[in-house]
Amino acid sequence: MYAAKFRFYAELNDFLPQEKRQRTFTHVFELSASVKDMIEALGVPHTEIDLILANGQSVDFSYLVHDGDHISVYPVFESLDITPLVRLRPQPLRETRFVLDVHLGRLATYLRMLGFDTLYRNDYTDAELAHISSSESRILLTRDRGLLKRSIVTHGYCLRTTNPRQQLDEVLRRFDLFTSIKPFQRCLRCNGLLQPVDKAAIIDRLQPQTRRHYHEFRRCQTCDHIYWKGSHYERMQRFIERILQGNSTG
Ligand SMILES: [Zn+2]
């Protein structure tokens, strides 16, 4: 028998039985499993989850839970920032583009959400990352100091934090990007650019509920994924508002 400690935050507690809400509890298991499987066995759908920390480190859904682990699970776009909105300044001329280390998938999604050109794959080698950064003039983001020591990398930044939301703040501040945010321009999956598309052209690909309630759609020019202003869109909007609010204190 193995045991790990779990703690779920904010509205994720809605999915838990009363005795497991708003507290750290011990989960006993016989077979090692991915954190995704374990969380879902506890009753929380993985689609509700934004961030998982295992012993303080950000992990993805495939992380195998070990005996003695401390797992913290956060909902989509949770933030406690309540400072007032800041007025945007004029746009800078330069375009800042990124390539991200393989461990920074969540940060890549955040950056794409804000409209920044962000290359990310979970199978880039260090040599590929360094080459892309150099040949495409992309800022290499990583927590690996060794990677940034490679001589061909001229533009890079070593993230201090492991929490993706804090990493996003680090990047926005470090490169002064708060005024360059252009939400909902890029595909979160592949970094492709989104273009408006007529509902009629894609109607056969929509679920009945979506077909009924939504009328504006965008399609990724690269991977063909379709986006609309549903509940995810509203969560993203709130997330972006909080980011801008956070900047008003600095
Ligand atoms: Zn795409």
Short mmCIF file of N, CA and C and ligand atoms in Angstrom, two decimals, residues 187 190 220 223, ligand 1:
data_model
loop_
_atom_site.label_atom_id
_atom_site.label_comp_id
_atom_site.label_asym_id
_atom_site.label_seq_id
_atom_site.Cartn_x
_atom_site.Cartn_y
_atom_site.Cartn_z
N CYS A 187 -3.88 30.01 -32.00
CA CYS A 187 -4.33 28.69 -31.61
C CYS A 187 -3.54 28.24 -30.37
N CYS A 190 -1.46 24.89 -31.43
CA CYS A 190 -0.34 24.79 -32.38
C CYS A 190 0.33 26.12 -32.67
N CYS A 220 -8.34 27.89 -36.76
CA CYS A 220 -6.87 27.93 -36.86
C CYS A 220 -6.48 27.64 -38.30
N CYS A 223 -3.98 24.18 -37.97
CA CYS A 223 -4.46 22.84 -37.58
C CYS A 223 -5.97 22.69 -37.74
ZN ZN B 1 -3.97 25.24 -34.46
#
